[in-house]
mmCIF file of C-alpha atoms in Angstrom:
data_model
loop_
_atom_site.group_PDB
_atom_site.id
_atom_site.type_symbol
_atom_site.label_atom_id
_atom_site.label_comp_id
_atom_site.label_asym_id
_atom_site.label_seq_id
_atom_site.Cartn_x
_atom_site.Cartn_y
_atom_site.Cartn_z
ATOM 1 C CA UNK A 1 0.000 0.000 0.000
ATOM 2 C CA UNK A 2 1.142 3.670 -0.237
ATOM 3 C CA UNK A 3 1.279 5.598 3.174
ATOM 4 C CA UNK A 4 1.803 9.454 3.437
ATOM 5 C CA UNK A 5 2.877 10.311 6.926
ATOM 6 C CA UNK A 6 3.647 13.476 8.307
ATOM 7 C CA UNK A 7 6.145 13.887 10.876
ATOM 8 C CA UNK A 8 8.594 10.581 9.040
ATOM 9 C CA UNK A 9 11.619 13.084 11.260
ATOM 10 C CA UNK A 10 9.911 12.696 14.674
ATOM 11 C CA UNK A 11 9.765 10.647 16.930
ATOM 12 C CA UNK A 12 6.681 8.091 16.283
ATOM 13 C CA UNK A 13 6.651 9.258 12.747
ATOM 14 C CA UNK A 14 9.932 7.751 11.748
ATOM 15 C CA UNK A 15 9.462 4.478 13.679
ATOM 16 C CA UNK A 16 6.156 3.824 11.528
ATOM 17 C CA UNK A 17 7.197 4.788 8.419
ATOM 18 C CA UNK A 18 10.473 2.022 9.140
ATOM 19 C CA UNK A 19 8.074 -0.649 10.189
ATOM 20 C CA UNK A 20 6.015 0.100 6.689
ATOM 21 C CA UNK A 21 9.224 0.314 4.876
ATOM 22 C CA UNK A 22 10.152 -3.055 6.114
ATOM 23 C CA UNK A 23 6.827 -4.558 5.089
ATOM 24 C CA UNK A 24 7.377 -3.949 1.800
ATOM 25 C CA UNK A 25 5.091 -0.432 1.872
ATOM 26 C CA UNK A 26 5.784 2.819 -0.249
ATOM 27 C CA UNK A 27 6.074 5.699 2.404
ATOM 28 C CA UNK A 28 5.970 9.290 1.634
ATOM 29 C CA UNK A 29 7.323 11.125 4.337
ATOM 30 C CA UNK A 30 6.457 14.995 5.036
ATOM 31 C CA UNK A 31 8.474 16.909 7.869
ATOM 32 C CA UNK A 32 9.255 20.478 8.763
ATOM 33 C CA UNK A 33 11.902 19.657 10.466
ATOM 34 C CA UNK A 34 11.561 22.611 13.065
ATOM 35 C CA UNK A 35 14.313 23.140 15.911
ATOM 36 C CA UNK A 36 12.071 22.362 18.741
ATOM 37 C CA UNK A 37 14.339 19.879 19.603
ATOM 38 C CA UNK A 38 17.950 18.194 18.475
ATOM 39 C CA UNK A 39 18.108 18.748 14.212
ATOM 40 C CA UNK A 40 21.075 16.222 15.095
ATOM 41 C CA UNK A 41 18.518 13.553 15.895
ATOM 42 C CA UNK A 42 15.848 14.481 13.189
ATOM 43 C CA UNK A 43 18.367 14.381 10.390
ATOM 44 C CA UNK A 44 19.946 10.766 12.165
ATOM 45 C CA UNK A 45 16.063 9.358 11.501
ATOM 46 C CA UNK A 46 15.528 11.028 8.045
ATOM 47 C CA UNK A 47 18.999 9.749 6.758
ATOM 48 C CA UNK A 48 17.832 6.121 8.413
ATOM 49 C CA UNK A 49 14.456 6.338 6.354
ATOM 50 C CA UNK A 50 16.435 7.277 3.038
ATOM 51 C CA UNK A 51 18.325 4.232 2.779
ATOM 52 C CA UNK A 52 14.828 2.817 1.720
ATOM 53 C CA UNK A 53 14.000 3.017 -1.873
ATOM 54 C CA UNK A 54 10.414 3.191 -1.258
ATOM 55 C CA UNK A 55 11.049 6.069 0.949
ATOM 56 C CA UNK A 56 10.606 9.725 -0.657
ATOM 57 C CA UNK A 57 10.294 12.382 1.703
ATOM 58 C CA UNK A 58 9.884 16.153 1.839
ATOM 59 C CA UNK A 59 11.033 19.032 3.850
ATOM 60 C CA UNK A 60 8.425 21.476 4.523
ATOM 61 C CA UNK A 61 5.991 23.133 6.915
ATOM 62 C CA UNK A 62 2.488 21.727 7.463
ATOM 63 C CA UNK A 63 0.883 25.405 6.764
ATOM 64 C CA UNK A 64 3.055 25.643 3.055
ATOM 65 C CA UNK A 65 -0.215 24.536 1.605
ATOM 66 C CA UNK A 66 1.036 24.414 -2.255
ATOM 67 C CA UNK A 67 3.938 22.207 -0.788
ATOM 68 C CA UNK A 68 1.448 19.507 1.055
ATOM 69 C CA UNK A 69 -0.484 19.368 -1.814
ATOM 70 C CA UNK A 70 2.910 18.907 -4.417
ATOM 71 C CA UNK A 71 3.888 16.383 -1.826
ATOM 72 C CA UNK A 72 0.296 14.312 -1.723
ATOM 73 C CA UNK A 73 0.103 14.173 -5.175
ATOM 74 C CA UNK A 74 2.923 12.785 -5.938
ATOM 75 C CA UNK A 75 2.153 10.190 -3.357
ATOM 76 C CA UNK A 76 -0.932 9.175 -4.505
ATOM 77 C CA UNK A 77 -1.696 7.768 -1.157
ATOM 78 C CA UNK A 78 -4.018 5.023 0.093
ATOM 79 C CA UNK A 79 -3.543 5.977 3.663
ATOM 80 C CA UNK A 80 -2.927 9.483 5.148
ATOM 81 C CA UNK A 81 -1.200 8.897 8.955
ATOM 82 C CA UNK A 82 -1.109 12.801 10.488
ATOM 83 C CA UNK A 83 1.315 12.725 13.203
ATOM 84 C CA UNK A 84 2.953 15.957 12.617
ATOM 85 C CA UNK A 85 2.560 18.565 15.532
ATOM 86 C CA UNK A 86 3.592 21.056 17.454
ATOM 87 C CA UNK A 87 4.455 18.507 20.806
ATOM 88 C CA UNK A 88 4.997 19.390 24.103
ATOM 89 C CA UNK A 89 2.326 20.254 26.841
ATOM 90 C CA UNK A 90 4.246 22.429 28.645
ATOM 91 C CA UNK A 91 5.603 24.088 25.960
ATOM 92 C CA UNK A 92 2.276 25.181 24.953
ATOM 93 C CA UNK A 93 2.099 27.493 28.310
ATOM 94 C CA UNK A 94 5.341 29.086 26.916
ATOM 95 C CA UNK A 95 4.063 29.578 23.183
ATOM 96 C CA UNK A 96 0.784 28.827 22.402
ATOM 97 C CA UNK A 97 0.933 30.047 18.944
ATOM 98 C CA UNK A 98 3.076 27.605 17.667
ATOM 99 C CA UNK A 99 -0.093 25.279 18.469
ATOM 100 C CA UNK A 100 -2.394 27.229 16.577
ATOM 101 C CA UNK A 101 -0.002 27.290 13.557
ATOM 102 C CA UNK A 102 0.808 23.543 13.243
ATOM 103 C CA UNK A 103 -1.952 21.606 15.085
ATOM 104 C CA UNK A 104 -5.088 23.472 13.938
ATOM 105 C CA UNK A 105 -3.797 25.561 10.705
ATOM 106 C CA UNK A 106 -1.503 22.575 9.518
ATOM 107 C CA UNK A 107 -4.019 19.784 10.238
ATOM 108 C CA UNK A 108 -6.850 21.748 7.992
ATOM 109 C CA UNK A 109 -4.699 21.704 5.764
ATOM 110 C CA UNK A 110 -4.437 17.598 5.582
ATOM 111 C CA UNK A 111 -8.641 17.553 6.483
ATOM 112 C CA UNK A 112 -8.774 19.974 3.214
ATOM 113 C CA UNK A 113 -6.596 17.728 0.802
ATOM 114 C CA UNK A 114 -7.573 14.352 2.003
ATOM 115 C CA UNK A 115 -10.948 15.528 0.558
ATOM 116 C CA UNK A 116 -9.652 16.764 -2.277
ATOM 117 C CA UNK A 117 -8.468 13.548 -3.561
ATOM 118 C CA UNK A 118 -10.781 11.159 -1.502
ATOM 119 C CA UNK A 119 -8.302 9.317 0.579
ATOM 120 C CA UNK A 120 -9.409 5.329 1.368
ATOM 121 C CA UNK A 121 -8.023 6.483 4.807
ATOM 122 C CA UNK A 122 -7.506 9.679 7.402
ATOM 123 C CA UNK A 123 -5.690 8.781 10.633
ATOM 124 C CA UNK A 124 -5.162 11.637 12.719
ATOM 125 C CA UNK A 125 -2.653 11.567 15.810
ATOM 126 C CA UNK A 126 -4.436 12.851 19.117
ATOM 127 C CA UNK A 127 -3.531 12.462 22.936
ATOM 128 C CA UNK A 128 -4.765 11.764 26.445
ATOM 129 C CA UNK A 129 -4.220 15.084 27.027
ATOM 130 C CA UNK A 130 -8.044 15.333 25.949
ATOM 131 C CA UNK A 131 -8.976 14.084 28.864
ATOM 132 C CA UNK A 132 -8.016 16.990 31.295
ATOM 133 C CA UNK A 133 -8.031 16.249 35.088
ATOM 134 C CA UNK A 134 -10.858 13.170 34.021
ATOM 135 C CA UNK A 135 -11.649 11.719 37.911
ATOM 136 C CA UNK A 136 -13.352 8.906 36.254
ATOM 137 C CA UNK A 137 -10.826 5.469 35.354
ATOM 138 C CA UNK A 138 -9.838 4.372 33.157
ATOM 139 C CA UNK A 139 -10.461 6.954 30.664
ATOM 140 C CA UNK A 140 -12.525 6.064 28.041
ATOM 141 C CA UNK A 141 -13.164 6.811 24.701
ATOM 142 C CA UNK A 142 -16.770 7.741 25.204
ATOM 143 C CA UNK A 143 -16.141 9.827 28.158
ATOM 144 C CA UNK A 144 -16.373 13.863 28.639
ATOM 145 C CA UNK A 145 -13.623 15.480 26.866
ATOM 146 C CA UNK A 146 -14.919 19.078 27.154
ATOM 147 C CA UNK A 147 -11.944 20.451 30.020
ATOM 148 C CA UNK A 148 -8.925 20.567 28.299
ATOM 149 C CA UNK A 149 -5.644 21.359 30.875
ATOM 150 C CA UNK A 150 -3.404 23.203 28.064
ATOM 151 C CA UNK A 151 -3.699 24.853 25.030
ATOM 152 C CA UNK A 152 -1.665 21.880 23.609
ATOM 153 C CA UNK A 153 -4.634 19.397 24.769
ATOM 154 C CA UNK A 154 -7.333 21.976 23.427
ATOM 155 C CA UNK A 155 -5.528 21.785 20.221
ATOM 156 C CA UNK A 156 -5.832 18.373 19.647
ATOM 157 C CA UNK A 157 -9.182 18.045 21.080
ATOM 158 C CA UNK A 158 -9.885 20.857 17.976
ATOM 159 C CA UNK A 159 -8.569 18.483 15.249
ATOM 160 C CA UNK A 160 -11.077 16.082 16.321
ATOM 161 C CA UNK A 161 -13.707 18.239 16.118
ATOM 162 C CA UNK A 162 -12.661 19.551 12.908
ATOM 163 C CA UNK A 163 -12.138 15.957 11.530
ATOM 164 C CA UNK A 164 -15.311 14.968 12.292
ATOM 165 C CA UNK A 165 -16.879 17.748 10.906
ATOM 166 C CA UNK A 166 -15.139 16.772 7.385
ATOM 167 C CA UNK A 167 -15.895 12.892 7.598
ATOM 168 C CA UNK A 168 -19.607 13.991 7.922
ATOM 169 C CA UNK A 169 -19.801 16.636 5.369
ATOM 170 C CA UNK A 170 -17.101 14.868 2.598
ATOM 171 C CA UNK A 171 -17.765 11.391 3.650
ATOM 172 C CA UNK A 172 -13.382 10.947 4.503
ATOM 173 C CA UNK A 173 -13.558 7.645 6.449
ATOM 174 C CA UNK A 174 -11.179 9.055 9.854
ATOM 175 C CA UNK A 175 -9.241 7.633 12.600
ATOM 176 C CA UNK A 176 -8.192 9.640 15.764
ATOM 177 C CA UNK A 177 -5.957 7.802 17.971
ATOM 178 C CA UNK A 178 -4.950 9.487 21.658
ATOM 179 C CA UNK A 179 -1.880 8.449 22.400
ATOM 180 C CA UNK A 180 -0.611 8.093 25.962
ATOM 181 C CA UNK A 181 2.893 8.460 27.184
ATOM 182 C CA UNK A 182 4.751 6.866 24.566
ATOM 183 C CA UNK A 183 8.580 5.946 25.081
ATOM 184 C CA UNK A 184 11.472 3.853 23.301
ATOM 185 C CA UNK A 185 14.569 4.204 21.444
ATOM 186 C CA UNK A 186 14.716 7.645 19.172
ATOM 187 C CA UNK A 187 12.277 9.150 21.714
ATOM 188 C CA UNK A 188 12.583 12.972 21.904
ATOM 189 C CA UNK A 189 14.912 14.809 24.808
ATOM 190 C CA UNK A 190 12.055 16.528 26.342
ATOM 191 C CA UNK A 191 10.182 13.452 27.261
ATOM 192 C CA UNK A 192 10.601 12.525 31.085
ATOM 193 C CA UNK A 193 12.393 9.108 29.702
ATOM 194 C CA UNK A 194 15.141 10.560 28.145
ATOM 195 C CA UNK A 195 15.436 13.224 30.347
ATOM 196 C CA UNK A 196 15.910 10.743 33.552
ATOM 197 C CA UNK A 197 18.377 8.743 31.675
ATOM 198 C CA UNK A 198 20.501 11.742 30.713
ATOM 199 C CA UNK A 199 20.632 13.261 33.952
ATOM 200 C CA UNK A 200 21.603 10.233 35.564
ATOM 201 C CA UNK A 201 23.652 9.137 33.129
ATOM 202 C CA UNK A 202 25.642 12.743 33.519
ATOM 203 C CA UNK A 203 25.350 12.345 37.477
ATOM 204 C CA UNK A 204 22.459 15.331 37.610
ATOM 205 C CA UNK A 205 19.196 15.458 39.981
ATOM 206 C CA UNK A 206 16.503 14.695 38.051
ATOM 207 C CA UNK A 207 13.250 16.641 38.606
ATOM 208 C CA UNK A 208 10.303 14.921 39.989
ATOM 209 C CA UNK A 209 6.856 16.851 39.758
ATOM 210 C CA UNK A 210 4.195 16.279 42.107
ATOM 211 C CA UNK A 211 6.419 14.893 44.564
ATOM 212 C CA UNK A 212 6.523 11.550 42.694
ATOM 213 C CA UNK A 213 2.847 11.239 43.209
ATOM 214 C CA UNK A 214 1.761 11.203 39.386
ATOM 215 C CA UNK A 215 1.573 8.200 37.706
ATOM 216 C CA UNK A 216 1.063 7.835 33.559
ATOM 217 C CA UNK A 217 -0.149 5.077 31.204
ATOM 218 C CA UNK A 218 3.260 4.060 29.648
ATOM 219 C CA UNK A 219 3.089 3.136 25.622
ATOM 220 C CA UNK A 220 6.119 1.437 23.895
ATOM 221 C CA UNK A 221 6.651 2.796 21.145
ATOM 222 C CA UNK A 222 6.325 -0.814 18.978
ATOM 223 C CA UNK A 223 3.482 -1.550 20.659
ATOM 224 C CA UNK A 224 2.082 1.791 19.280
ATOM 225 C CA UNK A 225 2.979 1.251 15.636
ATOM 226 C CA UNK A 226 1.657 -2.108 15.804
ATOM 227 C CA UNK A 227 -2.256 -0.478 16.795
ATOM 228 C CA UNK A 228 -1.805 2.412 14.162
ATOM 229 C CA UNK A 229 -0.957 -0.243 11.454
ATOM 230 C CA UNK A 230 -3.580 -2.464 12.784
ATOM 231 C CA UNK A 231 -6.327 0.512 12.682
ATOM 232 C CA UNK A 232 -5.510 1.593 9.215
ATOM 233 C CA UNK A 233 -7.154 -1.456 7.903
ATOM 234 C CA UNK A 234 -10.274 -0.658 9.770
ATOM 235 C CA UNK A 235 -11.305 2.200 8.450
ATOM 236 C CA UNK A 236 -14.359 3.477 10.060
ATOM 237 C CA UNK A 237 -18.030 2.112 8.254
ATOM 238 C CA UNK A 238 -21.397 0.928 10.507
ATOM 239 C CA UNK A 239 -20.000 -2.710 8.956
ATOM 240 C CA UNK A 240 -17.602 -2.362 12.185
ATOM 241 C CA UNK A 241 -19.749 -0.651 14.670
ATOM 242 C CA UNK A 242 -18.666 -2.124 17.847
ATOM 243 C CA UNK A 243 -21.701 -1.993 20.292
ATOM 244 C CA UNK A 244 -22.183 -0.568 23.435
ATOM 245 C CA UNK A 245 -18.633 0.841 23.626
ATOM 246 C CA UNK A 246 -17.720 2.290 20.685
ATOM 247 C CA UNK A 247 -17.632 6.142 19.515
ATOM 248 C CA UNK A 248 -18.293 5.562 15.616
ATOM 249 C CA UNK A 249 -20.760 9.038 14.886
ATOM 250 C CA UNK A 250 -23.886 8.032 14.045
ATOM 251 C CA UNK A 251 -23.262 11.296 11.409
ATOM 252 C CA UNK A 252 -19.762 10.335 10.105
ATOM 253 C CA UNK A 253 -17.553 7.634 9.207
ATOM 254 C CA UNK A 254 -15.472 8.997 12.455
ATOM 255 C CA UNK A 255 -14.093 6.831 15.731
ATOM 256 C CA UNK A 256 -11.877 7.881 18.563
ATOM 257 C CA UNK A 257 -9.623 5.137 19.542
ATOM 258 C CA UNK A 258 -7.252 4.929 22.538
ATOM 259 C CA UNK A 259 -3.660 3.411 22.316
ATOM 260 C CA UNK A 260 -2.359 2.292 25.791
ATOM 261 C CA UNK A 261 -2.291 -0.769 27.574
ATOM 262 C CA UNK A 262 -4.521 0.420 30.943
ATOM 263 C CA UNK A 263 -1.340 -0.346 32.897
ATOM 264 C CA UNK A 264 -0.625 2.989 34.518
ATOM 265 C CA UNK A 265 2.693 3.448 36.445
ATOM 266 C CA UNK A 266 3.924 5.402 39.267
ATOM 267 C CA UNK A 267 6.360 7.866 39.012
ATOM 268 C CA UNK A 268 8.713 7.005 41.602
ATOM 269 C CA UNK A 269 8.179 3.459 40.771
ATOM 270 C CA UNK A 270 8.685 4.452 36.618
ATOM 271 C CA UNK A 271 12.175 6.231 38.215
ATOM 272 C CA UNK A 272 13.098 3.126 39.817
ATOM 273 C CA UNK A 273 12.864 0.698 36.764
ATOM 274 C CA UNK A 274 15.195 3.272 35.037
ATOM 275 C CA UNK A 275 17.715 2.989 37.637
ATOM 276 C CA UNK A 276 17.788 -0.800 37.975
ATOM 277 C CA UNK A 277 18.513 -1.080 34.121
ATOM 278 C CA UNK A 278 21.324 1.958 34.442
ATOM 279 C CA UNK A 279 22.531 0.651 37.791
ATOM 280 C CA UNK A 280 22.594 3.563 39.568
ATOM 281 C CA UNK A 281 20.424 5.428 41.702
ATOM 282 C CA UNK A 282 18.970 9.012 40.532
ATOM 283 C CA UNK A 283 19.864 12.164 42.933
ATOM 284 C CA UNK A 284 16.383 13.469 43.298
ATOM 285 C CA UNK A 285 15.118 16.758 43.283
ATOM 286 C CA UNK A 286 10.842 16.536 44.460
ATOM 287 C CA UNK A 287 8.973 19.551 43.409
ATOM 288 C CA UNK A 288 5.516 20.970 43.451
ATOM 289 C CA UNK A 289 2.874 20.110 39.779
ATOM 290 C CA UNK A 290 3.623 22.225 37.239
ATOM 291 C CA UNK A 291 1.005 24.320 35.268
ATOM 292 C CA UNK A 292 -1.030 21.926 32.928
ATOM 293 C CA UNK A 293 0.121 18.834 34.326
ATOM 294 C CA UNK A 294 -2.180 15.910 35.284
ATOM 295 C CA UNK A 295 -1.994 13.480 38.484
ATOM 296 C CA UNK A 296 -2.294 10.372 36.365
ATOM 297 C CA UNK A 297 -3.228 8.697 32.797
ATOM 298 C CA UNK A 298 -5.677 5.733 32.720
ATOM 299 C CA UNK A 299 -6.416 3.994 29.444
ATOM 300 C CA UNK A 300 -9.742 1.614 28.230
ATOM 301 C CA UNK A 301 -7.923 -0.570 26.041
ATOM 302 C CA UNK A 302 -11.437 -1.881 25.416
ATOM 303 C CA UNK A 303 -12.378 -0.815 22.225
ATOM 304 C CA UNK A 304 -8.667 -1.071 20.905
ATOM 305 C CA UNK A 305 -9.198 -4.919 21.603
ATOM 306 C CA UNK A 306 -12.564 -5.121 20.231
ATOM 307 C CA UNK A 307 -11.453 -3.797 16.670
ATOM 308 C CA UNK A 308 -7.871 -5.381 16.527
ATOM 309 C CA UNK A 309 -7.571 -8.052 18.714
ATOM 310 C CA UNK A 310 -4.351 -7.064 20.918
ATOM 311 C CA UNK A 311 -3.429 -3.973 22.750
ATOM 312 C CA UNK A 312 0.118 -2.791 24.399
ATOM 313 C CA UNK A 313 1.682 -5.198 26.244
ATOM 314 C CA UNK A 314 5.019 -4.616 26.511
ATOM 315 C CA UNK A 315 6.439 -4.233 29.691
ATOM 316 C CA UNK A 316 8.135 -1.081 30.986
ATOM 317 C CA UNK A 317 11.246 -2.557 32.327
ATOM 318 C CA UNK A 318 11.278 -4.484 29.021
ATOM 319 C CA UNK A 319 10.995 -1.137 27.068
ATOM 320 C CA UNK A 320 13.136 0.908 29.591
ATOM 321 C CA UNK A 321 16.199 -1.471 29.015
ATOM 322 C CA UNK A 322 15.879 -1.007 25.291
ATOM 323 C CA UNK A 323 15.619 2.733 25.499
ATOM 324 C CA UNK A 324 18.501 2.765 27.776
ATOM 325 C CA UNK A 325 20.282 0.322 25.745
ATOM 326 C CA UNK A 326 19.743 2.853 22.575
ATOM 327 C CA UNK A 327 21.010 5.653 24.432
ATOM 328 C CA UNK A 328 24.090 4.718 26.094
ATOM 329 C CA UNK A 329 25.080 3.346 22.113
ATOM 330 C CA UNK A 330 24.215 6.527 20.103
ATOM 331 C CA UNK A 331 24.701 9.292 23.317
ATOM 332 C CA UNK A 332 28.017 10.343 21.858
ATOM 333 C CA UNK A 333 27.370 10.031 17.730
ATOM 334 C CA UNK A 334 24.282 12.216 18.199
ATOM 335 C CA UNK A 335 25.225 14.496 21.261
ATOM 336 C CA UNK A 336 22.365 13.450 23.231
#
């Protein structure tokens, strides 16, 4: 099949578009390759993608509308995977606007020309982060989503909205997946993973919000890939309505779909498995929440199971010691 992804430089971007690749896929990749974060490690996963010859990719921003549409074109797609974003949650207290430009300019964009040339398939990247401060657990798909924390979570919770809107009016069959705390090798440095491992790695105090009492819904990043490839087969039709559970409109061929494995983690306990596969213990700094933050991340693998059969099961000291494993090789070729 042909897949055009944006984001093929990030983080869970590049790691699908290799896993396509390796199935024997044509990928077109689309990436603005922004200095949020490390160009070092963007370029690192770009070159890695290139050595593909099914690969073709393009450098560009999401709201360079003449160069998305260039780019789709040429792809001729089957699939559309939208993973491209402005990331970060607390970055979005610091500079919301950089939201507004990539998540909700940018992803028009991709709702405007996957009508245009009547795509089999829209998948959309979204986040837990649309669940706010939720008290209820685990969080589920059909649950209140109206109290977004951050401008970042509002953002997202917008594409949806916006998506559904054009699978209703233009009949674009469309996938929104909300992601929750994804790790693994090639993960970004502003993710607490990396960050941890750095820090203790370089003999630093790490910094531990909420006084350790958070705990999050940890994703591997494989396990991840394996649910978005998994979804793009189903796209959404009343032929795979799952009852009772399910958030299929009854006015669009829309669904929300969580990816996580319902196994949330605590903090200090998430701090510990990174020591035991470092072997040595972090110097800890405990401080107060920060702005936008939540106390924990719950997923309903539920209807994840229902349409695909599996959900994440790796385990975290499993994934940790890969991720660690990753970094302590490439630390010094890629100045992380």
């Amino acid at each position: 099949m042909r897949y055009f992804i944006t984001g093929t430089a990030g983080f869970i971007g590049f790691h699908l578009a290799r896993r396509l690749l390796e199935q024997g896929h044509e990928v077109a990749g689309f990436d603005g390759m922004t200095a949020y974060y490390s160009l070092r490690l963007k370029e690192a996963r770009n070159a890695a993608l290139a050595q593909f010859p099914a690969f073709q990719g393009t450098i560009a921003m999401l709201e360079d509308r003449a160069a998305l549409e260039a780019a789709v074109a040429a792809a001729n797609p089957d699939v559309i995977v939208h993973l491209a974003a402005q990331a970060g949650v607390r970055y979005s207290v610091e500079n919301p606007k950089a939201y507004l430009d990539s998540n909700l300019v940018g992803s028009w964009n991709i709702l405007d020309i996957a009508r245009t040339i009547g795509v089999g398939h829209l998948m959309l990247a979204s986040t837990s982060s649309v669940y706010g401060a939720s008290p209820t657990i685990p969080f589920r798909e059909t649950d209140k989503t109206d109290e977004p924390l951050t401008f970042y979570a509002a953002s997202k919770k917008a594409v949806e909205l916006m998506a559904h809107s054009y699978a209703h009016l233009y009949q674009v069959p469309t996938t929104a997946f909300r992601f929750f705390t994804v790790y693994g090798p090639w993960s970004r440095p502003d993710m607490a993973p990396f960050k941890f491992v750095k820090a203790i790695v370089e003999d630093r105090e790490i910094e531990i919000y909420g006084e350790g009492q958070m705990s999050r819904d940890f994703t591997y990043v494989d396990d991840l890939v394996d649910s978005i490839i998994d979804l793009s087969a189903i796209a959404p039709s009343e032929t795979n309505r799952v009852e009772g559970i399910d958030t299929l409109s009854h006015q669009a061929p829309f669904r929300a779909v969580n990816i996580g494995g319902g196994q949330p983690v605590g903090l200090l306990d998430f701090i510990r498995t990174i020591e035991e596969a470092l072997g040595k213990t972090a110097k800890r700094k405990m401080l107060p929440m920060q702005q936008g933050d939540v106390r924990r991340t719950f997923a309903s693998a539920d209807l994840l199971v229902a349409l695909t059969g599996r959900k994440p099961e790796i385990r975290l000291d499993q994934g940790i010691r890969t991720f660690v494993d990753w970094y302590l090789q490439h630390r010094e070729e890629l100045a992380l």
